[in-house]
XYZ file of C-alpha atoms in Angstrom:
534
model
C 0.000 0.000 0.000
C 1.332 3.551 -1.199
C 2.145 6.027 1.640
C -1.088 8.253 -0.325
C -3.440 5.521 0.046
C -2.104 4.995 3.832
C -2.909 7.962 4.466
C -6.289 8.615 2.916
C -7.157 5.681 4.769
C -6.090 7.210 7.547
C -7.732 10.602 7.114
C -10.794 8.487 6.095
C -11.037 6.394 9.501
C -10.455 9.303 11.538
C -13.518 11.078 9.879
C -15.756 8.040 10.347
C -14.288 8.396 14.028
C -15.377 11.972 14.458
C -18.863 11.320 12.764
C -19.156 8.250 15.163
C -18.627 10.202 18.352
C -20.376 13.313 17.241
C -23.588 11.716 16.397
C -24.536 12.054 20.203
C -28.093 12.599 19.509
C -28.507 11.037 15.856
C -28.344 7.125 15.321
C -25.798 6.871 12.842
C -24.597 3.477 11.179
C -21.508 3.003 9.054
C -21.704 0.357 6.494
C -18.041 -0.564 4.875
C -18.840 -1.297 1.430
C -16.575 -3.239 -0.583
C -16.673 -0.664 -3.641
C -17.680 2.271 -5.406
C -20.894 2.365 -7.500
C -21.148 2.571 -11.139
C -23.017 5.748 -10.693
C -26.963 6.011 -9.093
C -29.223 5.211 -11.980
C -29.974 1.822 -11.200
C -31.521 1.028 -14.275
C -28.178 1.731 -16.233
C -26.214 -0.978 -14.190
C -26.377 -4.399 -12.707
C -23.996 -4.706 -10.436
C -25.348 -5.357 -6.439
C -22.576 -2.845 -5.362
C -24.513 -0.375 -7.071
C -28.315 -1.299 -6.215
C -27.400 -1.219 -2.370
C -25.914 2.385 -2.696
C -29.081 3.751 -4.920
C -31.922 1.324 -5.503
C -31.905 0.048 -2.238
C -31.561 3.024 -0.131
C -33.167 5.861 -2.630
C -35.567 4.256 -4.471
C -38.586 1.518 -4.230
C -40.229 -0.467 -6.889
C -43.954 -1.422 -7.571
C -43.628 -4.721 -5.778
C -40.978 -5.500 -3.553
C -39.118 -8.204 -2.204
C -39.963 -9.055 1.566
C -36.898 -9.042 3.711
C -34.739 -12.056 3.706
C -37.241 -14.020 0.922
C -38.040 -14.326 -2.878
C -41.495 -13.764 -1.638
C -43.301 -10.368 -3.492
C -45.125 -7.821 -1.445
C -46.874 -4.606 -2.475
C -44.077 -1.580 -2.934
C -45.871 1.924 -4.533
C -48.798 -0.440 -6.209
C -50.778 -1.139 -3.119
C -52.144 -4.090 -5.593
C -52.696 -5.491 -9.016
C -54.892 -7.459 -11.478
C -53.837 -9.646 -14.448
C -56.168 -10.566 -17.252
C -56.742 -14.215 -18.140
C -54.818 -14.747 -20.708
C -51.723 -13.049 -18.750
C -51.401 -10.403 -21.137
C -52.128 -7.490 -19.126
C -50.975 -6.137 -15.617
C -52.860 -3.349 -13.897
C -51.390 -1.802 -11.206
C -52.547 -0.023 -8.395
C -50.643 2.888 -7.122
C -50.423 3.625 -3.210
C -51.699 7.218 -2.166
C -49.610 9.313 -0.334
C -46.248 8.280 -1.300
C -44.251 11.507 -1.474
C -40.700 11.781 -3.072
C -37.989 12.959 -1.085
C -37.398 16.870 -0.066
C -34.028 17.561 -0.410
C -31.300 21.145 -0.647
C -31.003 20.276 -4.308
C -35.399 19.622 -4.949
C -38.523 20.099 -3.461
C -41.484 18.330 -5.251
C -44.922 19.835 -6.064
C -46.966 16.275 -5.767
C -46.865 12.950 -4.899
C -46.272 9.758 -6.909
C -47.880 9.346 -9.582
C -48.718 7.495 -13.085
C -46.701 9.707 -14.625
C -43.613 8.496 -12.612
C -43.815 5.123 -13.220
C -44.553 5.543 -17.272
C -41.419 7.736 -16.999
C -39.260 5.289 -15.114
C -39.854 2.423 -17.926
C -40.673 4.413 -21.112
C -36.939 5.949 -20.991
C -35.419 2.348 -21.161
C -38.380 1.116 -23.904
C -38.405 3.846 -26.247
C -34.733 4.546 -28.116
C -36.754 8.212 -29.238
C -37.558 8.916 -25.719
C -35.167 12.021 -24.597
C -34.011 9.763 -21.280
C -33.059 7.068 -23.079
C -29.171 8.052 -23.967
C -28.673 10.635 -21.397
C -26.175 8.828 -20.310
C -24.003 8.459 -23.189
C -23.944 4.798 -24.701
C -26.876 3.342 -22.238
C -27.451 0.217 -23.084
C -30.368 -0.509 -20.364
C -28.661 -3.688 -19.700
C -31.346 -5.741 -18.008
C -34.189 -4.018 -19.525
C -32.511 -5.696 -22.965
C -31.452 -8.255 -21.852
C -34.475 -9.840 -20.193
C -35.933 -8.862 -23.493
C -38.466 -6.627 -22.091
C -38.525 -4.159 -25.601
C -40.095 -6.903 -27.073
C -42.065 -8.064 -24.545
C -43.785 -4.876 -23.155
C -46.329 -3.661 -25.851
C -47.631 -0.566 -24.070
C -47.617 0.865 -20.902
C -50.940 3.003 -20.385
C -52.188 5.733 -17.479
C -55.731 4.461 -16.767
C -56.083 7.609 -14.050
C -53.580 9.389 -12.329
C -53.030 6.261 -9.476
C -53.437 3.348 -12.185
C -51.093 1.994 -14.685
C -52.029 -0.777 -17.154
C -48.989 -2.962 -19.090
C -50.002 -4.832 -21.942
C -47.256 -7.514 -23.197
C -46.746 -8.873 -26.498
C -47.326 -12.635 -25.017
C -47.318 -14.080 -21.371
C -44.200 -13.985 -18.825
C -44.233 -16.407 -15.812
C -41.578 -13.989 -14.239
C -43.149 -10.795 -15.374
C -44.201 -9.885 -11.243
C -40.843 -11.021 -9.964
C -39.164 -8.941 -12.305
C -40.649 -5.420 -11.432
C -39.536 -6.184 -7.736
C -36.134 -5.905 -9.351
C -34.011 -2.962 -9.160
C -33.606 -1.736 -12.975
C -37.469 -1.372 -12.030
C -37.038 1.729 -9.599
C -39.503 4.434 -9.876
C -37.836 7.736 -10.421
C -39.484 10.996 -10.223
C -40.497 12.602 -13.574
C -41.209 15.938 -12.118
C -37.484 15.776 -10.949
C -36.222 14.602 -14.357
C -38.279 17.264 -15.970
C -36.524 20.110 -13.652
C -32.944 18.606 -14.380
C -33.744 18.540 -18.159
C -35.095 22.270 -18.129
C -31.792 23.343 -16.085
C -29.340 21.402 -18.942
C -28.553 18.899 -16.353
C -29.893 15.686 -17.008
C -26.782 13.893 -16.285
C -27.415 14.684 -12.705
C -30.383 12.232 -12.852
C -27.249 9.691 -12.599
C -25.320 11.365 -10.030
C -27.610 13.212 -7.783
C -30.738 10.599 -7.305
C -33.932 11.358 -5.522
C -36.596 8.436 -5.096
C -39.332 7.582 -2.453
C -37.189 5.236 -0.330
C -36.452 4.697 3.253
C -33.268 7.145 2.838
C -32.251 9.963 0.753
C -28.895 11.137 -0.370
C -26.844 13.283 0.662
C -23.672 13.197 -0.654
C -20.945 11.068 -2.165
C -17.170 11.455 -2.475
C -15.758 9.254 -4.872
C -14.184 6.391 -4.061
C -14.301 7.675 -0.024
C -17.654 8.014 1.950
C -21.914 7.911 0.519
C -23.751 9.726 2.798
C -28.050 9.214 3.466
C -30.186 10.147 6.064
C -33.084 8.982 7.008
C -36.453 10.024 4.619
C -38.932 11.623 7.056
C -41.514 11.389 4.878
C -41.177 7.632 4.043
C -44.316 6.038 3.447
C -42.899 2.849 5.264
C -42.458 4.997 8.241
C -39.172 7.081 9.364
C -36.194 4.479 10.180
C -34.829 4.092 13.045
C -31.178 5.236 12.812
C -31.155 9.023 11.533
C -27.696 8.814 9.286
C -26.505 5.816 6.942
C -22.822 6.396 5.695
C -20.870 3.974 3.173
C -17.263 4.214 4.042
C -16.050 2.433 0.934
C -12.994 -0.020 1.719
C -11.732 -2.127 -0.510
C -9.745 -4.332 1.042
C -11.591 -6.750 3.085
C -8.487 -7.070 5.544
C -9.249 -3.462 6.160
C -13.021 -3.617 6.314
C -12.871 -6.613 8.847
C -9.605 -4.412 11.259
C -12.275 -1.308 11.087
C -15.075 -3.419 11.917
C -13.427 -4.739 14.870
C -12.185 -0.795 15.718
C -15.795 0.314 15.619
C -15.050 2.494 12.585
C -18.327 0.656 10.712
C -20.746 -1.780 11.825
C -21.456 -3.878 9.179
C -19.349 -5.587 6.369
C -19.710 -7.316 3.639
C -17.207 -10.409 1.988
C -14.842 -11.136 4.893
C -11.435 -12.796 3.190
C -12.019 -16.589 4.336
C -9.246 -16.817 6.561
C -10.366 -14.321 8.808
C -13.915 -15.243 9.318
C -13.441 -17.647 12.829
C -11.420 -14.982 13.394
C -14.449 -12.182 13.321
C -16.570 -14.859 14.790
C -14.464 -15.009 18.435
C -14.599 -11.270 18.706
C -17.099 -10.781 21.801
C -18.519 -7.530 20.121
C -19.399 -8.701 16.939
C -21.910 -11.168 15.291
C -21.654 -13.083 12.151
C -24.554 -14.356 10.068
C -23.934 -16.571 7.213
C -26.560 -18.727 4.678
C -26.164 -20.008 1.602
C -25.771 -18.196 -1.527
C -28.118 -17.853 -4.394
C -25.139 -17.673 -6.326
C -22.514 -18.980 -8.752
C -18.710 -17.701 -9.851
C -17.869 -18.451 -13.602
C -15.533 -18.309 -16.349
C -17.208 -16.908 -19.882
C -15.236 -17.722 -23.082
C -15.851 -15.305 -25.465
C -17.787 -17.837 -28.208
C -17.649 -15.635 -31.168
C -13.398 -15.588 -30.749
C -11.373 -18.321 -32.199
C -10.363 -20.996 -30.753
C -13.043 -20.662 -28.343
C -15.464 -20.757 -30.939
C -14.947 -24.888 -30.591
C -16.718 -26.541 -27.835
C -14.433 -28.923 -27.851
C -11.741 -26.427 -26.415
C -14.092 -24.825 -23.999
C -14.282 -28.253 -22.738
C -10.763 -29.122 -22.606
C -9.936 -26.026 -20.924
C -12.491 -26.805 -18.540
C -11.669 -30.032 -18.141
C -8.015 -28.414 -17.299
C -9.367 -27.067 -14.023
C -9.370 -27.692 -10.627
C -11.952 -26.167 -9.423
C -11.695 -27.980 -6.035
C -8.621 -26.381 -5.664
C -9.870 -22.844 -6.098
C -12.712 -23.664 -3.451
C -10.089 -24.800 -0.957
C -7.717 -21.982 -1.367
C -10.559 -18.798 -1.731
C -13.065 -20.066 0.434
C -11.265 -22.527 2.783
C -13.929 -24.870 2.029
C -16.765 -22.184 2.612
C -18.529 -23.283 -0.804
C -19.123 -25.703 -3.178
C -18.230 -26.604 -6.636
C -20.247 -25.569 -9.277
C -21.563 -27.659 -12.660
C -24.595 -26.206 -13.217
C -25.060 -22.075 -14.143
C -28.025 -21.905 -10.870
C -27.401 -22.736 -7.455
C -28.013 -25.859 -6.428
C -30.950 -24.350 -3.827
C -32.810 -22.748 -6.728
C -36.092 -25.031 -7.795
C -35.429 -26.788 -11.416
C -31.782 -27.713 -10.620
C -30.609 -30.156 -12.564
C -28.387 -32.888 -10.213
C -28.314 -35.588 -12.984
C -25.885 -33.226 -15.118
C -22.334 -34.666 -14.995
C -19.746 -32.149 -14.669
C -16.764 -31.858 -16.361
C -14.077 -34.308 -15.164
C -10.853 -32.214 -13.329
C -8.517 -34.278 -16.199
C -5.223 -32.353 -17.138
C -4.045 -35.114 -19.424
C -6.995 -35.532 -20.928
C -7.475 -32.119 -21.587
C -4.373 -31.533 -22.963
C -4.907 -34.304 -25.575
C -8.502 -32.603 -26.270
C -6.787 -29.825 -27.261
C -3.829 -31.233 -29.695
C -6.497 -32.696 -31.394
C -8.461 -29.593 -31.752
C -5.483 -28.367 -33.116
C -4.607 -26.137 -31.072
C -0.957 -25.422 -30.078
C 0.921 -22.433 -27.884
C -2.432 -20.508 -27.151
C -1.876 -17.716 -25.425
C -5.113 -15.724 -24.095
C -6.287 -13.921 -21.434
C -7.925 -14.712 -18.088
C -9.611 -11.740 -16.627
C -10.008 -11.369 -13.129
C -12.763 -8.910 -11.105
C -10.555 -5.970 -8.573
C -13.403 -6.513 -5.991
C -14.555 -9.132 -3.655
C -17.759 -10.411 -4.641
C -20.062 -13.071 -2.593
C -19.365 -15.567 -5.310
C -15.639 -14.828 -5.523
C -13.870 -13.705 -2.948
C -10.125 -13.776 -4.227
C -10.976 -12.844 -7.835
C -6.721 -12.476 -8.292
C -6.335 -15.803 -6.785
C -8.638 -17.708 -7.959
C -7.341 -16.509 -11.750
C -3.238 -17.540 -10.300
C -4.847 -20.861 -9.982
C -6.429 -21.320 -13.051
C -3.404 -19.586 -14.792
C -1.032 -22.360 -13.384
C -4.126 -25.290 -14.675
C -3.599 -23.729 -17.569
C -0.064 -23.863 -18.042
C -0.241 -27.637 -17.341
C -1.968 -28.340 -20.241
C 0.244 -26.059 -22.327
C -1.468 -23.104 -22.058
C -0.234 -19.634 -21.061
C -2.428 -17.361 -19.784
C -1.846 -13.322 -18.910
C -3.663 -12.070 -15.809
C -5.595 -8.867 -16.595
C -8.288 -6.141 -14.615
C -9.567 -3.026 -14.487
C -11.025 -0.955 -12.424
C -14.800 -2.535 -11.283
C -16.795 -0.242 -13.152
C -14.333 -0.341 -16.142
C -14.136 -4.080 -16.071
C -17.786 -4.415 -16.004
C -18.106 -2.416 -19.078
C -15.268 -3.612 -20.935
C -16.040 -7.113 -20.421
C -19.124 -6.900 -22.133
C -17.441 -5.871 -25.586
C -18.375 -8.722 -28.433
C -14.657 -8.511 -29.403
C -13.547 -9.209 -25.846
C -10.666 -11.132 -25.686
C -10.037 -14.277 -23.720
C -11.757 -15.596 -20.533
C -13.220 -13.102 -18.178
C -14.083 -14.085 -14.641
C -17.578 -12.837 -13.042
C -20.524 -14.467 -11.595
C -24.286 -13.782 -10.791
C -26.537 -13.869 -7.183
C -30.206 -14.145 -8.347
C -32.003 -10.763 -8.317
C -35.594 -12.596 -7.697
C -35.471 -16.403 -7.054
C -36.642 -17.130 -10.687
C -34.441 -19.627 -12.662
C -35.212 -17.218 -15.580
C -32.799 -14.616 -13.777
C -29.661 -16.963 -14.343
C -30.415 -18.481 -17.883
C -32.106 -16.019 -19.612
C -30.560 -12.926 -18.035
C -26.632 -14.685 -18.285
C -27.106 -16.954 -21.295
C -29.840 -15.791 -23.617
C -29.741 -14.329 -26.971
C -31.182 -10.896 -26.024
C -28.310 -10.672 -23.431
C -25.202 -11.176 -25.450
C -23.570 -7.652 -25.550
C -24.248 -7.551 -21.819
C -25.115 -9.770 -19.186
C -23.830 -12.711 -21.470
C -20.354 -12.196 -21.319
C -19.637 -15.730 -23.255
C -21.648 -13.867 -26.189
C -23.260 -17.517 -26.581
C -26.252 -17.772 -28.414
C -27.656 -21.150 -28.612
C -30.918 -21.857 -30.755
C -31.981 -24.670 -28.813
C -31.372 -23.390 -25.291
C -32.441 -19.962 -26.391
C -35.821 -21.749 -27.590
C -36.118 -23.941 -24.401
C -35.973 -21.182 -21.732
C -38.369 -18.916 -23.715
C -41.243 -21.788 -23.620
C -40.354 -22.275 -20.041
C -40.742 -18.069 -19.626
C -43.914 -18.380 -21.542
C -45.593 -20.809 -19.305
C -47.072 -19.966 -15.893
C -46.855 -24.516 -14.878
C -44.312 -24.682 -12.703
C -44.007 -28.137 -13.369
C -43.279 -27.796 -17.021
C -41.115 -24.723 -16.795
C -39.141 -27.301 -14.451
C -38.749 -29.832 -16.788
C -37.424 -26.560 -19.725
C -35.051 -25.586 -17.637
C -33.759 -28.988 -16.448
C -33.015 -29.427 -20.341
C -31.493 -25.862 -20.977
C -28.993 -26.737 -17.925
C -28.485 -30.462 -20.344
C -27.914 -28.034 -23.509
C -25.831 -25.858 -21.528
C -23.068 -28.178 -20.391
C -22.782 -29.737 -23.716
C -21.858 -26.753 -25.311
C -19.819 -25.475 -22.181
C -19.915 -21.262 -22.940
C -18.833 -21.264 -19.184
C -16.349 -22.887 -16.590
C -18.725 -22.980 -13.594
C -16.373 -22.582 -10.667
C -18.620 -22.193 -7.074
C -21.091 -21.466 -5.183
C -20.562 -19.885 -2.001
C -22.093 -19.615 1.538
C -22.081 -15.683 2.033
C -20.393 -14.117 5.634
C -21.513 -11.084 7.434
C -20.095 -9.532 10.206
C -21.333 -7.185 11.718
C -20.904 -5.480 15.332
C -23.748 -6.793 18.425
C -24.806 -3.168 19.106
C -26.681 -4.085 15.300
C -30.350 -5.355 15.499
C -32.447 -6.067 12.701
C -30.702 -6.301 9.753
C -32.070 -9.532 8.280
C -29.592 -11.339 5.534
C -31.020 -11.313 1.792
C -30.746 -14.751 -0.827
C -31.127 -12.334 -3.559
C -27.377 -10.635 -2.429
C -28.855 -7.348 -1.664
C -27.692 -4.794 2.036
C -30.619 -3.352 2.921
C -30.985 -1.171 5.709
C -34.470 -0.451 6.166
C -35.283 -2.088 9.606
C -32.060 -1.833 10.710
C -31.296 -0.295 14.543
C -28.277 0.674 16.524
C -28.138 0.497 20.128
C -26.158 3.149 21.595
């Protein structure tokens, strides 16, 4: 570590210090986040960094997610109606939901129809002014859930109902408005930054109707919220939320155990008995609704041949990378869901760990002295801890079987938006917690055709699983959706557009003055609920 980043760190835990004691009268609770976000639009992004510093805190969605469960419950539509033949959704709005006041805008109204044909029109419509103020917006779960063809129109019925009329029935349809590229924004708001010649401040500066509002953000450093007074939940109980962004998860766990923050997310493995013998603190854990890959890049030769996706993931040993990252805190993946999500497939062999036979697999592929690329994430993620680690270890696999691989990263928002390039060279190393319990979430969102450009970093687009998992989108029987996906996961594994790696159990610490905070399957830090004893 430089003597400059020593010392900013330094500076920065002092400051969280000072807040701490000076916060005699306020509740104030300092989450350590494990990055900065991609910016505060969350319908521009999809990385869980970024919902829990603006979709989770700012905004709310028509339906939301009850704590700790993949179970719906109203959000701003108090209810809703679906026609019977599943083509259209009618939402109720709730009265009385105000959007935040803040220094930098003080609404006229409350929420409205308006808002919510606002929030989703700017990611349908490629005419509608919204929909590249952010230079290059690619909407990337709108897309890539293929929700421009699905959503026909989206109607004002009155000024507290909404109807959405789709192009054909979508089992996941409900599940997928509780996710966060669903946040309501404020059109008034949007209308006042767009008459000032400031719309990119919709992206930097975000107002919503959630539990807190912002405050301010220093790159890199420190997100400040306090508590919305006007929340239509009710106030929360602690009065300031602060994300002191760290990192380094050695550094997150020493100021957790200093009582510079309170909570923290993706301990390093090694130190988790470690955080779990420290009298003050508490550490939940469950498993993760997860899974850590490695996407070949399809469209690139040679990895345009299944046959050297396979050998290459035949080359791995991917019990070795669960040992050394996780010290045996997760399990080794074969399918592209977790192995808790409903339609798993167990009857899919995986991919033998066979070095020799890999090796062969590739000579006769004919393919000699490959050099490529193994990209590997700067951040701790639930599903990947070591990111750097994990890639050494696959690097040296690699090397047994003759080939050399380079190491490369970015910065996390650069990496997530250079890895999505259809040119993109080599391997790149990412992985996916479910945003709403649906199977849908992991193979259409990760592996479909609409996503390829985005959220399908292997650029894979398969006819026959692309075919399979839009039946099994198409029908509301469980049972038969079940038996659609089962196949896709068969399809999948044949044509191997991934190295599955894990899937973890998830840490976090957090100190025992901390009541309330519940742990999420879907990945997400929310602090709504939360309390702080003093």
């Amino acid at each position: 570590m430089t003597f400059q980043r020593t010392l900013k760190s330094a500076l920065l835990g002092a400051s969280l210090v000072a807040l701490l004691a000076g916060a005699a009268s306020a509740k104030t609770l300092v989450y350590c986040s494990e990055a900065s976000p991609e910016g505060f639009d969350p319908a521009l992004y999809t990385a869980g960094t970024t919902f829990d510093a603006a979709s989770r805190t700012v905004y709310n969605r028509l339906l939301e997610f009850k704590h700790g469960s993949t179970e719906l419950e109203p959000g701003l539509a108090e209810s809703y109606d679906v026609s019977d033949d599943g083509l259209e959704y009618t939402f109720h709005l709730r009265p009385g939901v105000k959007f935040q006041t803040t220094e930098f805008f003080t609404p006229s109204r409350e929420l409205n129809a308006d808002d919510v044909i606002f929030s989703f029109e700017r990611q349908l419509k490629a005419d509608n002014p919204w929909n590249q103020y952010v230079p290059g917006a690619s909407w990337e779960y709108f897309a890539g859930m293929g929700f421009p063809d699905l959503i026909k129109s989206i109607e004002k019925v009155d000024d507290m109902t909404v109807k959405f009329t789709l192009t054909h029935p979508e089992a996941p349809f409900l599940a997928d408005l509780g996710m966060d590229f669903a946040s309501i924004m404020s059109k008034e708001y949007a209308d006042k930054l767009a008459a000032d010649g400031k719309m990119e401040q919709l992206n930097q500066v975000p107002l919503g109707t959630g539990p807190f509002q912002f405050v301010a953000y220093q790159p890199d450093a420190v997100i400040r919220y306090k508590a919305n007074a006007d929340y239509w939940g009710g106030k929360e109980k602690i009065d300031d939320l602060v994300f002191a962004i760290t990192t380094d998860a050695a550094v997150r766990a020493q100021k957790l155990k200093a009582g510079e923050c309170h909570i923290m997310p993706y301990p390093n493995a090694a130190d988790v008995e470690g955080l779990k013998a420290d009298p003050n603190l508490q550490v939940m854990e469950q498993e993760g609704l997860n899974v850590a890959y490695l996407a070949y890049n399809t469209t690139q030769a040679p990895f345009d041949n299944v046959a050297v996706r396979k050998a290459l993931n035949m080359a791995i040993n991917k019990q070795a990378i669960v040992d050394a990252v996780f010290q045996g805190a997760a399990t080794v993946a074969k399918n592209p869901i977790p192995p808790t999500m409903w339609s798993y497939n167990d009857a899919v062999q995986d991919d033998a760990y066979d070095p020799k036979a890999a090796k062969k697999m590739l000579q006769d592929a004919g393919v000699q002295n490959l050099s490529m690329k193994v990209w590997a994430m700067p951040v701790a993620r639930p599903y990947m801890l070591n990111a750097r680690r994990a890639a050494e270890l696959i690097q040296a696999d690699f090397a047994e079987v003759g080939v050399k691989a380079e190491i490369v990263t970015y910065e996390w928002a650069e990496y997530l938006d250079r890895s999505k390039a259809k040119d993109r060279d080599g391997a790149v190393m990412l992985g996916w917690t479910g945003d709403n319990g649906d199977p849908d979430n992991f193979l259409d969102t990760l592996l479909g055709c609409d996503a390829v450009g985005g959220n399908n970093r292997a650029q894979w687009c398969n006819e026959e699983f692309d075919d399979l998992v839009s039946k099994a989108k198409a029908t509301a029987d469980q049972a038969e959706r079940t038996k659609l996906y089962e196949e896709a996961q068969v399809v999948f594994k044949r044509e191997a557009p991934w190295a599955t790696i894990d899937h973890s159990l998830v840490f976090m610490p957090m100190s025992k003055k901390v009541s309330g905070f519940v742990q999420d399957p879907l990945g997400y830090h929310r602090f709504d609920g939360v309390d702080i004893s003093e």
